[in-house]
Coordinates of C-alpha atoms in Angstrom, one line a residue:
Chain A
M1 CA -16.1 -40.4 -11.0
S2 CA -19.4 -41.3 -9.9
H3 CA -20.9 -38.0 -10.5
A4 CA -20.0 -38.4 -14.4
A5 CA -21.8 -41.9 -14.2
S6 CA -25.2 -40.5 -12.5
P7 CA -25.4 -36.8 -13.3
R8 CA -27.6 -35.0 -11.2
I9 CA -31.4 -34.1 -12.7
R10 CA -31.8 -30.7 -13.3
F11 CA -34.9 -28.8 -12.7
T12 CA -36.4 -27.4 -16.0
P13 CA -39.2 -24.5 -15.8
D14 CA -41.8 -27.2 -16.1
D15 CA -40.9 -28.2 -12.6
A16 CA -41.4 -24.8 -11.1
P17 CA -45.1 -25.3 -10.2
W18 CA -44.6 -28.8 -8.6
L19 CA -41.5 -27.3 -6.8
A20 CA -43.4 -24.3 -5.3
V21 CA -46.2 -26.5 -4.3
G22 CA -43.8 -29.0 -2.9
L23 CA -41.8 -26.2 -0.8
Y24 CA -44.9 -23.9 0.1
G25 CA -46.5 -27.1 1.2
A26 CA -43.7 -28.2 3.6
L27 CA -43.3 -24.6 4.8
A28 CA -47.2 -24.7 5.6
L29 CA -46.9 -27.9 7.4
V30 CA -43.8 -27.1 9.7
I31 CA -44.5 -23.6 10.1
G32 CA -48.0 -22.4 9.1
L33 CA -50.1 -25.2 10.7
P34 CA -48.4 -25.0 14.5
L35 CA -48.7 -21.3 14.1
A36 CA -52.7 -21.6 13.1
M37 CA -53.1 -23.6 16.0
I38 CA -51.6 -21.3 18.7
V39 CA -53.9 -18.6 16.8
L40 CA -56.9 -20.6 17.4
W41 CA -56.3 -21.3 20.6
S42 CA -55.6 -17.7 21.6
F43 CA -59.0 -16.8 20.7
S44 CA -60.5 -20.3 21.8
D45 CA -63.4 -20.5 24.5
G46 CA -63.7 -24.3 24.7
W47 CA -62.1 -26.7 22.3
F48 CA -62.5 -30.1 22.7
P49 CA -61.9 -33.0 20.4
P50 CA -63.1 -34.1 18.2
A51 CA -63.7 -30.6 16.9
L52 CA -61.4 -29.3 14.3
I53 CA -61.7 -26.0 15.2
P54 CA -62.9 -24.4 18.5
T55 CA -66.3 -24.2 19.3
D56 CA -66.6 -20.8 20.8
F57 CA -64.3 -17.9 20.7
T58 CA -63.5 -15.0 22.9
L59 CA -61.1 -12.1 23.1
D60 CA -60.5 -12.7 27.0
H61 CA -57.0 -14.1 26.8
W62 CA -55.8 -11.2 24.7
R63 CA -57.8 -8.7 26.7
Q64 CA -56.3 -10.0 30.0
I65 CA -52.6 -9.5 28.9
V66 CA -52.8 -6.6 26.7
E67 CA -54.5 -4.7 29.7
D68 CA -51.5 -5.5 31.7
R69 CA -49.5 -2.0 32.1
G70 CA -46.6 -3.6 32.9
L71 CA -46.4 -5.5 29.8
A72 CA -45.4 -2.4 27.4
E73 CA -42.8 -1.5 29.8
A74 CA -41.1 -4.8 29.9
A75 CA -41.1 -5.0 26.1
I76 CA -39.5 -1.9 25.8
R77 CA -36.9 -3.0 28.1
S78 CA -36.7 -6.4 26.4
V79 CA -36.0 -4.7 22.9
G80 CA -33.2 -2.3 24.7
I81 CA -31.5 -5.2 26.4
A82 CA -31.8 -7.4 23.2
F83 CA -30.3 -4.6 21.2
T84 CA -27.4 -4.1 23.7
V85 CA -26.8 -7.6 23.8
T86 CA -26.5 -8.2 20.0
L87 CA -24.3 -5.2 19.7
L88 CA -22.0 -6.2 22.3
S89 CA -21.9 -9.8 20.9
G90 CA -21.2 -8.2 17.7
I91 CA -18.1 -6.0 19.1
I92 CA -16.6 -8.7 21.5
A93 CA -17.0 -11.4 19.3
L94 CA -15.3 -10.0 15.9
P95 CA -11.7 -9.4 17.3
T96 CA -12.3 -12.8 19.3
A97 CA -12.8 -14.9 16.4
W98 CA -10.3 -13.2 14.3
A99 CA -7.7 -14.3 16.7
M100 CA -9.4 -17.8 16.9
A101 CA -9.4 -17.8 13.0
R102 CA -6.2 -16.4 12.2
F103 CA -3.5 -16.7 14.7
P104 CA -1.9 -19.9 15.9
F105 CA -1.2 -19.8 19.8
R106 CA -0.6 -21.9 22.7
M107 CA -3.6 -23.8 24.4
K108 CA -5.8 -22.7 21.4
R109 CA -7.9 -25.8 21.9
A110 CA -8.4 -24.9 25.4
V111 CA -9.6 -21.6 24.8
E112 CA -12.0 -22.9 22.0
L113 CA -13.6 -25.1 24.1
F114 CA -13.5 -22.3 27.1
I115 CA -15.5 -19.8 24.8
L116 CA -17.8 -22.9 23.5
A117 CA -18.5 -24.2 27.1
P118 CA -21.5 -22.0 27.8
L119 CA -23.4 -23.9 25.0
I120 CA -23.2 -27.1 26.9
V121 CA -24.0 -25.9 30.3
P122 CA -27.6 -25.1 30.8
G123 CA -28.3 -21.3 31.5
L124 CA -30.0 -22.2 34.8
V125 CA -26.5 -23.4 36.2
V126 CA -24.5 -20.5 34.9
A127 CA -27.0 -17.9 36.4
V128 CA -26.9 -19.5 39.6
G129 CA -23.3 -19.8 39.4
V130 CA -22.6 -16.1 38.8
G131 CA -25.8 -14.8 40.9
Q132 CA -23.6 -14.9 44.0
L133 CA -20.6 -13.0 42.2
F134 CA -23.3 -10.6 40.8
L135 CA -24.8 -9.8 44.2
M136 CA -21.3 -8.9 45.3
L137 CA -20.5 -6.8 42.2
K138 CA -24.1 -5.2 43.0
L139 CA -25.0 -6.4 39.2
A140 CA -27.9 -8.6 40.2
Y141 CA -31.4 -6.8 39.8
T142 CA -29.8 -4.4 37.4
V143 CA -30.2 -4.1 33.5
P144 CA -26.2 -4.2 33.1
G145 CA -26.3 -7.8 34.8
V146 CA -29.1 -9.0 32.8
I147 CA -27.1 -7.9 29.7
L148 CA -23.8 -9.5 31.3
V149 CA -25.5 -12.9 32.1
Q150 CA -27.2 -13.0 28.5
L151 CA -23.9 -12.5 26.9
I152 CA -22.8 -15.6 28.2
G153 CA -25.3 -17.3 26.4
T154 CA -25.2 -15.6 23.0
L155 CA -21.3 -14.9 22.7
P156 CA -20.3 -18.7 21.9
L157 CA -22.8 -18.9 18.7
M158 CA -21.4 -15.3 17.5
I159 CA -17.8 -16.3 17.9
R160 CA -18.2 -19.8 16.2
L161 CA -20.4 -18.1 13.0
L162 CA -17.6 -15.4 12.8
S163 CA -14.5 -17.5 13.2
A164 CA -16.0 -20.0 10.4
S165 CA -16.8 -17.2 8.2
L166 CA -13.6 -15.0 8.9
G167 CA -11.3 -18.0 8.5
T168 CA -12.5 -18.4 4.5
I169 CA -11.2 -14.6 4.0
P170 CA -8.3 -15.3 1.8
E171 CA -4.8 -14.0 3.5
D172 CA -3.9 -12.7 0.2
L173 CA -6.9 -10.0 0.5
L174 CA -5.1 -8.7 3.7
L175 CA -1.8 -8.9 2.2
A176 CA -2.7 -6.9 -1.0
A177 CA -4.6 -4.3 1.7
R178 CA -1.4 -3.9 3.5
S179 CA 1.0 -3.7 -0.1
L180 CA -1.7 -1.0 -1.1
G181 CA -1.1 1.0 1.9
A182 CA -3.4 0.3 4.4
S183 CA -2.2 -0.2 8.1
P184 CA -3.6 -3.7 9.8
L185 CA -6.4 -1.6 11.5
R186 CA -7.2 0.0 8.0
S187 CA -7.3 -3.5 6.6
M188 CA -9.7 -4.9 9.2
L189 CA -12.0 -2.0 8.7
A190 CA -11.8 -1.6 4.9
V191 CA -11.8 -5.6 4.0
V192 CA -12.4 -7.7 6.9
L193 CA -15.5 -6.0 8.0
P194 CA -17.4 -5.4 5.0
L195 CA -16.6 -9.3 4.3
S196 CA -18.1 -10.2 7.5
V197 CA -21.5 -8.2 7.3
P198 CA -23.5 -11.2 6.0
T199 CA -22.2 -13.4 9.1
L200 CA -22.6 -10.4 11.4
V201 CA -26.6 -9.6 10.3
A202 CA -27.2 -13.5 10.4
G203 CA -25.6 -13.9 13.9
G204 CA -27.0 -10.6 14.9
L205 CA -30.4 -12.0 14.4
I206 CA -30.0 -15.0 16.1
T207 CA -28.4 -13.1 19.0
F208 CA -31.4 -10.8 19.1
V209 CA -33.8 -13.5 19.0
E210 CA -32.1 -15.5 21.9
S211 CA -31.5 -12.4 24.0
F212 CA -35.2 -11.5 23.4
Q213 CA -36.8 -14.6 24.3
E214 CA -34.3 -15.6 26.9
F215 CA -35.9 -16.4 30.4
D216 CA -33.7 -18.5 32.6
M217 CA -30.9 -16.5 33.4
S218 CA -32.6 -13.2 33.1
F219 CA -35.2 -14.5 35.6
I220 CA -32.5 -15.5 38.0
V221 CA -30.4 -12.4 37.7
G222 CA -33.2 -9.7 37.1
A223 CA -36.4 -11.0 38.5
P224 CA -38.4 -9.1 40.1
L225 CA -36.6 -5.8 39.8
V226 CA -35.9 -6.0 36.2
E227 CA -38.6 -7.6 34.3
T228 CA -38.1 -8.4 30.8
L229 CA -41.1 -9.5 28.3
P230 CA -40.7 -13.2 28.8
I231 CA -40.6 -12.9 32.4
R232 CA -43.6 -10.9 32.9
L233 CA -45.5 -13.0 30.4
F234 CA -44.5 -16.2 32.0
F235 CA -46.4 -15.4 34.9
Y236 CA -49.4 -16.0 33.0
L237 CA -48.2 -19.5 32.9
D238 CA -48.8 -20.3 36.6
G239 CA -48.0 -23.8 37.9
S240 CA -51.6 -24.8 38.4
G241 CA -51.6 -26.5 34.8
I242 CA -51.1 -25.9 31.3
R243 CA -53.4 -23.3 30.0
F244 CA -53.2 -23.5 26.1
T245 CA -55.1 -20.4 25.9
S246 CA -52.7 -17.9 27.9
A247 CA -49.5 -19.8 26.4
A248 CA -50.9 -19.2 22.9
V249 CA -51.2 -15.6 23.6
V250 CA -47.8 -15.3 25.0
S251 CA -46.3 -17.2 22.2
L252 CA -47.7 -15.2 19.7
I253 CA -46.2 -12.1 21.3
L254 CA -43.0 -13.3 21.7
L255 CA -43.0 -14.5 18.2
A256 CA -44.4 -11.2 16.7
P257 CA -40.8 -8.9 17.2
V258 CA -38.9 -11.9 15.8
L259 CA -40.9 -12.0 12.7
V260 CA -40.7 -8.3 12.3
I261 CA -36.6 -8.5 12.5
F262 CA -36.7 -11.3 9.9
V263 CA -38.7 -9.2 7.6
I264 CA -36.9 -6.3 7.8
A265 CA -33.4 -8.1 7.7
G266 CA -34.8 -9.8 4.3
R267 CA -36.0 -6.4 2.9
I268 CA -32.3 -4.9 3.8
M269 CA -30.1 -7.4 2.9
R270 CA -29.6 -8.9 -0.7
D271 CA -30.8 -12.6 -0.7
D272 CA -27.4 -14.1 -1.6
V273 CA -25.7 -12.3 1.4
M274 CA -28.2 -13.4 4.0
A275 CA -28.0 -16.9 2.4
S276 CA -24.2 -16.7 2.6
G277 CA -24.2 -15.8 6.2
M278 CA -26.9 -18.2 7.2
G279 CA -25.0 -20.7 5.5
K280 CA -22.5 -20.5 8.3
L281 CA -24.7 -21.8 10.8
Chain B
M1 CA 24.0 2.5 -7.6
P2 CA 21.1 -0.5 -8.2
H3 CA 17.7 0.1 -7.8
L4 CA 17.0 -2.7 -5.4
Q5 CA 19.9 -3.9 -3.9
V6 CA 19.7 -6.8 -1.6
T7 CA 22.7 -8.0 0.8
G8 CA 23.0 -11.2 2.7
L9 CA 19.1 -11.5 3.0
T10 CA 18.6 -14.6 5.1
K11 CA 15.4 -16.5 6.8
R12 CA 15.8 -19.3 9.4
F13 CA 12.9 -21.0 10.6
A14 CA 13.0 -22.8 14.0
D15 CA 15.4 -25.9 12.8
T16 CA 15.5 -25.0 8.6
V17 CA 17.0 -22.5 6.5
A18 CA 14.3 -21.1 4.2
L19 CA 17.0 -18.6 2.5
H20 CA 20.6 -18.7 2.7
P21 CA 22.4 -15.3 2.7
T22 CA 21.4 -14.2 -0.5
D23 CA 22.6 -11.0 -2.7
L24 CA 20.7 -9.5 -5.6
D25 CA 21.1 -6.3 -7.2
V26 CA 18.4 -5.1 -9.8
E27 CA 18.7 -2.2 -12.0
Q28 CA 15.9 0.4 -12.7
G29 CA 13.6 -0.8 -15.4
E30 CA 15.0 -4.4 -15.2
F31 CA 12.6 -7.7 -15.3
I32 CA 13.9 -9.9 -13.2
T33 CA 12.7 -13.4 -12.6
L34 CA 13.4 -15.6 -9.6
L35 CA 13.0 -19.5 -11.0
G36 CA 13.2 -22.5 -8.9
P37 CA 11.2 -25.2 -7.7
S38 CA 8.6 -25.2 -5.0
G39 CA 10.5 -25.1 -1.6
C40 CA 13.1 -23.0 -3.4
G41 CA 13.0 -19.9 -1.3
K42 CA 11.8 -17.7 -3.8
S43 CA 8.5 -17.2 -2.2
T44 CA 10.5 -16.5 0.9
F45 CA 12.6 -13.9 -0.6
L46 CA 9.1 -12.2 -2.2
R47 CA 7.4 -12.3 1.2
M48 CA 10.4 -10.5 2.9
L49 CA 10.4 -8.0 0.1
M50 CA 6.9 -7.4 0.7
G51 CA 7.7 -7.2 4.3
I52 CA 5.5 -10.0 5.4
T53 CA 8.1 -12.0 6.6
T54 CA 10.7 -10.8 8.7
P55 CA 14.1 -11.4 7.6
S56 CA 16.7 -13.4 10.1
G57 CA 19.6 -11.1 8.5
G58 CA 20.5 -8.8 5.5
E59 CA 19.3 -5.9 4.2
I60 CA 17.1 -4.6 1.6
R61 CA 17.6 -1.2 0.1
I62 CA 15.5 0.7 -2.8
A63 CA 17.3 3.6 -4.2
G64 CA 19.4 3.4 -1.4
T65 CA 17.1 3.5 1.3
R66 CA 16.6 0.6 3.9
I67 CA 13.3 -0.5 3.7
D68 CA 13.8 -4.1 5.7
R69 CA 12.4 -2.7 8.9
L70 CA 9.5 -0.9 7.4
P71 CA 5.8 -2.5 7.5
P72 CA 4.4 -3.3 4.1
E73 CA 2.2 -0.4 3.9
K74 CA 5.2 2.0 4.5
R75 CA 7.2 0.4 1.6
N76 CA 6.1 1.3 -1.9
I77 CA 6.0 -2.0 -3.3
A78 CA 3.1 -3.4 -5.3
M79 CA 2.4 -7.0 -5.6
V80 CA 0.3 -9.2 -8.0
F81 CA -0.9 -12.3 -6.5
Q82 CA -1.6 -15.6 -8.0
S83 CA -4.8 -15.6 -6.4
Y84 CA -5.2 -12.0 -7.8
A85 CA -6.6 -10.9 -4.4
L86 CA -9.3 -8.7 -5.4
F87 CA -11.3 -7.1 -3.0
P88 CA -14.7 -9.1 -3.7
H89 CA -16.9 -6.5 -2.4
M90 CA -15.4 -3.7 -4.6
S91 CA -16.2 -2.9 -8.1
V92 CA -13.1 -2.8 -10.4
L93 CA -13.0 1.0 -9.9
G94 CA -13.2 0.5 -6.0
N95 CA -10.2 -1.8 -6.2
L96 CA -8.1 0.4 -8.2
A97 CA -8.9 3.3 -5.9
F98 CA -8.3 1.7 -2.8
G99 CA -4.6 2.0 -2.7
L100 CA -4.6 6.1 -3.9
K101 CA -7.1 6.4 -1.1
M102 CA -5.2 4.8 1.6
K103 CA -2.0 6.6 0.4
K104 CA -4.2 9.9 0.4
V105 CA -3.2 10.9 -3.0
P106 CA -5.3 13.8 -4.2
K107 CA -8.4 13.2 -6.0
A108 CA -7.3 14.9 -9.5
E109 CA -4.3 12.6 -9.2
Q110 CA -6.1 9.4 -8.5
T111 CA -8.3 10.2 -11.5
R112 CA -5.6 10.7 -13.6
R113 CA -3.9 7.6 -12.6
I114 CA -6.8 5.3 -12.5
A115 CA -7.7 6.6 -16.2
H116 CA -4.0 5.7 -17.4
A117 CA -4.1 2.2 -15.7
V118 CA -7.7 1.4 -17.1
R119 CA -6.4 2.3 -20.5
I120 CA -3.3 0.5 -20.6
C121 CA -4.8 -2.6 -19.1
N122 CA -7.9 -2.6 -21.5
L123 CA -10.3 -2.3 -18.6
D124 CA -12.5 0.5 -20.0
A125 CA -15.6 -1.9 -20.5
Y126 CA -15.2 -3.3 -16.9
V127 CA -14.6 -0.4 -14.4
D128 CA -18.1 -1.0 -13.0
R129 CA -18.2 -4.7 -12.9
M130 CA -17.5 -6.7 -9.7
P131 CA -14.7 -9.1 -9.5
R132 CA -16.7 -11.9 -9.6
Q133 CA -18.6 -11.1 -12.9
L134 CA -15.0 -11.3 -14.5
S135 CA -12.9 -13.9 -16.2
G136 CA -9.7 -15.1 -14.7
G137 CA -7.9 -13.1 -17.5
Q138 CA -9.4 -10.0 -16.9
Q139 CA -9.5 -10.2 -12.9
Q140 CA -5.7 -10.5 -13.6
R141 CA -5.6 -7.4 -15.7
V142 CA -7.4 -5.6 -12.6
A143 CA -4.8 -6.9 -10.4
L144 CA -2.3 -5.6 -12.6
A145 CA -3.8 -2.1 -12.9
R146 CA -4.3 -1.8 -9.1
A147 CA -0.4 -2.2 -8.5
I148 CA 0.2 0.1 -11.3
V149 CA -1.7 2.9 -10.0
M150 CA 0.7 3.0 -7.2
E151 CA 3.4 3.7 -9.3
P152 CA 5.4 1.6 -7.2
D153 CA 9.2 1.4 -6.7
L154 CA 9.0 -2.1 -7.2
L155 CA 6.4 -4.3 -8.6
L156 CA 6.3 -7.9 -7.5
F157 CA 4.6 -10.9 -9.4
D158 CA 4.0 -14.0 -7.5
E159 CA 3.2 -16.6 -10.3
P160 CA 0.5 -14.3 -11.7
L161 CA -0.4 -16.4 -14.6
S162 CA -0.5 -20.0 -13.0
N163 CA -4.1 -20.1 -12.6
L164 CA -4.7 -19.4 -16.2
D165 CA -5.1 -21.9 -19.4
A166 CA -1.9 -22.5 -21.3
K167 CA -3.4 -20.1 -24.4
L168 CA -4.4 -17.2 -22.0
R169 CA -1.2 -17.8 -20.1
E170 CA 0.9 -17.2 -23.6
S171 CA -1.0 -14.1 -24.7
L172 CA -0.8 -12.7 -21.2
R173 CA 2.7 -13.0 -20.9
E174 CA 3.2 -10.5 -23.8
D175 CA 0.8 -8.2 -22.5
L176 CA 2.5 -8.3 -19.0
L177 CA 5.9 -7.6 -20.8
G178 CA 4.4 -4.8 -22.9
L179 CA 3.4 -3.1 -19.9
H180 CA 6.2 -3.7 -18.2
R181 CA 7.7 -1.7 -20.9
R182 CA 5.2 0.9 -21.3
V183 CA 5.2 1.8 -17.4
G184 CA 8.8 1.7 -17.2
G185 CA 9.2 0.3 -13.7
T186 CA 11.3 -2.3 -12.2
S187 CA 9.7 -5.9 -11.8
L188 CA 10.5 -9.0 -9.8
Y189 CA 8.7 -11.9 -11.2
V190 CA 8.7 -15.5 -9.2
T191 CA 7.8 -18.5 -11.1
H192 CA 8.7 -22.3 -11.3
D193 CA 7.6 -22.0 -15.2
Q194 CA 10.8 -22.1 -17.3
D195 CA 8.8 -21.2 -20.4
E196 CA 7.6 -18.0 -18.8
A197 CA 11.0 -17.2 -17.1
M198 CA 12.7 -17.4 -20.5
A199 CA 10.1 -15.5 -22.6
M200 CA 9.9 -12.8 -20.3
S201 CA 13.0 -12.0 -18.4
D202 CA 15.8 -9.8 -18.9
R203 CA 17.5 -11.7 -16.2
I204 CA 16.9 -15.0 -14.5
V205 CA 17.6 -16.0 -11.0
V206 CA 17.8 -19.6 -10.8
M207 CA 17.1 -20.7 -7.1
N208 CA 17.2 -24.2 -5.4
E209 CA 17.2 -25.4 -1.7
G210 CA 17.2 -21.9 -0.3
R211 CA 20.2 -20.7 -2.4
V212 CA 20.8 -18.9 -5.7
V213 CA 22.2 -21.1 -8.0
E214 CA 23.3 -19.1 -10.8
S215 CA 21.9 -16.0 -12.7
G216 CA 22.2 -14.6 -16.3
T217 CA 20.3 -13.4 -19.2
P218 CA 17.7 -16.2 -20.5
F219 CA 20.3 -16.9 -23.1
E220 CA 23.2 -17.4 -21.1
L221 CA 21.6 -19.7 -18.9
Y222 CA 20.2 -22.0 -21.5
R223 CA 23.2 -21.9 -23.8
A224 CA 25.7 -22.0 -21.3
P225 CA 24.7 -22.9 -18.0
R226 CA 27.0 -23.3 -15.1
S227 CA 25.4 -25.9 -12.9
R228 CA 24.0 -29.4 -13.8
F229 CA 20.8 -28.1 -11.6
T230 CA 20.2 -25.1 -14.3
A231 CA 20.8 -27.3 -17.4
R232 CA 18.3 -29.4 -16.3
F233 CA 15.8 -26.9 -14.9
L234 CA 15.7 -24.5 -18.0
G235 CA 14.6 -26.8 -21.1
R236 CA 15.7 -30.4 -22.0
T237 CA 19.2 -31.4 -21.7
S238 CA 21.2 -34.6 -22.0
L239 CA 24.0 -34.6 -19.0
I240 CA 27.1 -36.7 -20.2
E241 CA 30.4 -37.5 -18.4
A242 CA 33.1 -37.3 -20.6
I243 CA 36.9 -37.0 -21.2
A244 CA 38.4 -33.9 -22.4
S245 CA 41.4 -33.1 -24.1
G246 CA 42.0 -29.6 -25.6
N247 CA 38.8 -28.6 -27.6
E248 CA 37.8 -32.0 -28.0
A249 CA 36.3 -34.7 -25.8
R250 CA 35.9 -38.1 -26.2
L251 CA 32.2 -39.5 -25.8
P252 CA 31.5 -42.2 -23.7
W253 CA 29.8 -44.1 -26.7
G254 CA 32.7 -43.6 -29.2
G255 CA 33.9 -41.0 -31.3
T256 CA 34.9 -37.4 -30.2
A257 CA 32.9 -34.3 -30.5
P258 CA 34.2 -30.4 -30.3
I259 CA 33.5 -28.6 -26.9
D260 CA 32.8 -24.9 -26.2
R261 CA 36.2 -24.6 -24.1
S262 CA 39.5 -26.3 -23.8
A263 CA 39.5 -28.5 -20.9
S264 CA 41.6 -31.7 -19.8
G265 CA 40.4 -34.7 -17.9
P266 CA 36.7 -35.8 -16.9
V267 CA 34.2 -33.3 -17.8
S268 CA 30.2 -32.9 -17.6
L269 CA 28.6 -31.8 -20.9
S270 CA 25.1 -30.4 -21.3
I271 CA 23.4 -31.4 -24.7
R272 CA 20.8 -29.5 -25.6
P273 CA 18.4 -31.7 -27.7
E274 CA 19.4 -29.1 -30.9
D275 CA 23.1 -29.9 -30.3
L276 CA 22.8 -33.2 -31.7
R277 CA 22.2 -34.1 -35.5
I278 CA 21.2 -37.7 -36.0
E279 CA 21.5 -39.6 -39.3
A280 CA 20.0 -43.0 -40.2
D281 CA 23.1 -45.2 -40.2
T282 CA 22.7 -48.9 -40.1
Q283 CA 26.2 -49.2 -38.8
G284 CA 25.4 -46.2 -36.2
A285 CA 26.6 -46.3 -32.5
A286 CA 22.8 -45.5 -31.5
A287 CA 19.3 -46.5 -31.7
I288 CA 16.0 -44.7 -31.7
S289 CA 14.0 -45.6 -28.5
G290 CA 11.1 -43.2 -28.9
H291 CA 10.1 -39.9 -30.7
Q292 CA 7.2 -37.2 -29.9
F293 CA 6.2 -35.3 -32.8
L294 CA 5.9 -31.6 -31.8
G295 CA 5.0 -29.7 -34.8
A296 CA 7.8 -27.6 -35.2
A297 CA 10.4 -30.3 -34.5
I298 CA 10.7 -34.0 -33.7
L299 CA 12.1 -34.9 -30.1
Y300 CA 13.8 -38.2 -30.4
S301 CA 15.0 -40.6 -27.4
V302 CA 18.1 -42.0 -28.4
K303 CA 20.1 -44.8 -26.7
A304 CA 23.7 -44.7 -27.0
G305 CA 25.2 -47.4 -25.4
E306 CA 24.2 -47.0 -21.7
H307 CA 23.2 -43.4 -22.1
Q308 CA 20.0 -41.9 -22.9
L309 CA 20.1 -39.0 -25.0
I310 CA 17.4 -36.4 -26.1
A311 CA 17.9 -35.0 -30.1
S312 CA 15.3 -33.0 -32.0
A313 CA 15.2 -32.9 -35.8
T314 CA 13.6 -30.0 -37.3
G315 CA 12.6 -29.9 -41.1
H316 CA 9.9 -32.0 -43.3
A317 CA 11.3 -35.6 -43.0
S318 CA 9.0 -37.9 -41.2
P319 CA 9.9 -39.5 -37.9
L320 CA 12.3 -42.2 -38.1
P321 CA 10.9 -45.4 -36.7
V322 CA 11.7 -46.6 -33.3
G323 CA 14.6 -49.0 -33.3
S324 CA 16.3 -47.7 -36.4
R325 CA 20.2 -47.3 -35.8
V326 CA 21.4 -43.8 -36.4
S327 CA 24.9 -42.0 -36.0
L328 CA 25.0 -39.0 -33.9
H329 CA 26.7 -35.9 -34.7
A330 CA 27.7 -32.6 -32.7
A331 CA 25.9 -29.7 -34.6
A332 CA 27.8 -27.1 -32.3
P333 CA 30.4 -27.5 -29.8
L334 CA 29.2 -29.0 -26.9
H335 CA 28.7 -27.2 -23.5
V336 CA 31.1 -27.9 -20.6
L337 CA 29.7 -27.5 -17.1
D338 CA 31.5 -26.0 -14.3
A339 CA 32.8 -28.6 -11.9
I340 CA 30.9 -27.5 -9.0
E341 CA 31.3 -29.0 -5.7
G342 CA 28.7 -30.8 -3.8
E343 CA 26.5 -31.3 -7.2
A344 CA 26.0 -35.0 -7.8
A345 CA 27.3 -36.3 -11.3

């Protein structure tokens, strides 16, 4: 028993300040610093080494993008698509994950691999592959088409997350619900669904973000008729060279809804529920 | 008519038989225990009563009505699980109300039944707690209350005490039995713990390898088991082959002893530790090979010729040292087992 021989050192209240300094320091280093750089770039009008901050500031980059009338429209469309994709991912993934987690069936491994395959295949390949099919089905250049192609990308993660968490729901709970008079469907709704909420929230957040920022597949299937926010914004990054200033503005705009979503979720959900859901990642 | 009537209940899997055709009648208000080692078929039996395993054959009737084709939610059978199986996202109250809501019991009736169950299970202080805030024993009482509020035709227990520590187990045993008496329901209890089975049951059904070995009251099964399996599984025993003539048997290490029924020829005896009295005797046929001091009694291992026996001694004497010669005396007529075909000697 190596645990008994070398007990873990426990934190005491005296350690709290150091712990806080360490954690916040790490947070500042990996998130705060890059973010600060991006913000500075978005306002900079000339920033050359060895200067630590830009030598001149301007609002031009922001003005140029924000004055774009198509932008608000694209943003609203993107939010709508992301919501739909998230909702559909949850609805499709829950029963699928249930079957994967609970029932032995023929060719289970093959089905599992099939479900996870889109994680391995680049989105570009998928989109080009389904492009022809979508043209035939008249789904190309439509919002439903974009939603469908995004689902290919988001479902594997959702199914994987949910089947991991559904697998941990003890069989006895379901049997108890059944013996207390609940039909199979009622036991799903009254027991399995509430117990899956943390995972659904965690998976939903990630799906939303993934959908909101997705470019390759949406571009191939949707552009130019269906413009999502990333498609619209990526036009500002033209091929003539990397323009840090425009790129910075684009990143910040794409980042904003993500931050908002996480903050809202953090407010709604209790910390432990959040953590238990995220822990499944 | 028996309250629960099981006839020819069978479960076969692809190439194994989990339960050979089994009959069982349980009277209204009885507390029956299925006792056996793991894999003896008792859990399969329980699952078929619950309706989560489909029988390969046979019938289950409650109060004369066949229920073996009904899904679990249509049978009025409640279960207390080994894992308690409390819904972790509901308070104690939510857990208790769950089944009543599912069965659409009127609100006033719900309140009455829950109040009753809360009172008799001593849960007044915990109704608003979440299951994770309760100790194992408290969770077990909630699980029991959740089953009681259903006023089930049959209450099933699947090793409900095996996750608890020994002291708590013993006190909960009494609580459980008291509750059974007060509620007046019919209970079927499954366990591999023979102490539990002996202490609680009106009747024990001993099972092994997918079959009922024998059944009877705890007293009958302990004092006069029919089979070697029961003799060995319930309490301690020494199984000895002897030659009977009339009401006496000639013991293999010499001497004779009275037996509890007349027989002639070779017989198997089940000798409980308290059936043997040992006396220090330098000329004795046996020798002490070990002892355990249990407080209320001393349990001796005794070697008599080729045979290893167990004998207990009560009283205030200090243990005889290992190696002492002793003579053995039957304190009561020794029990003769039935000659059952297929049971290895």
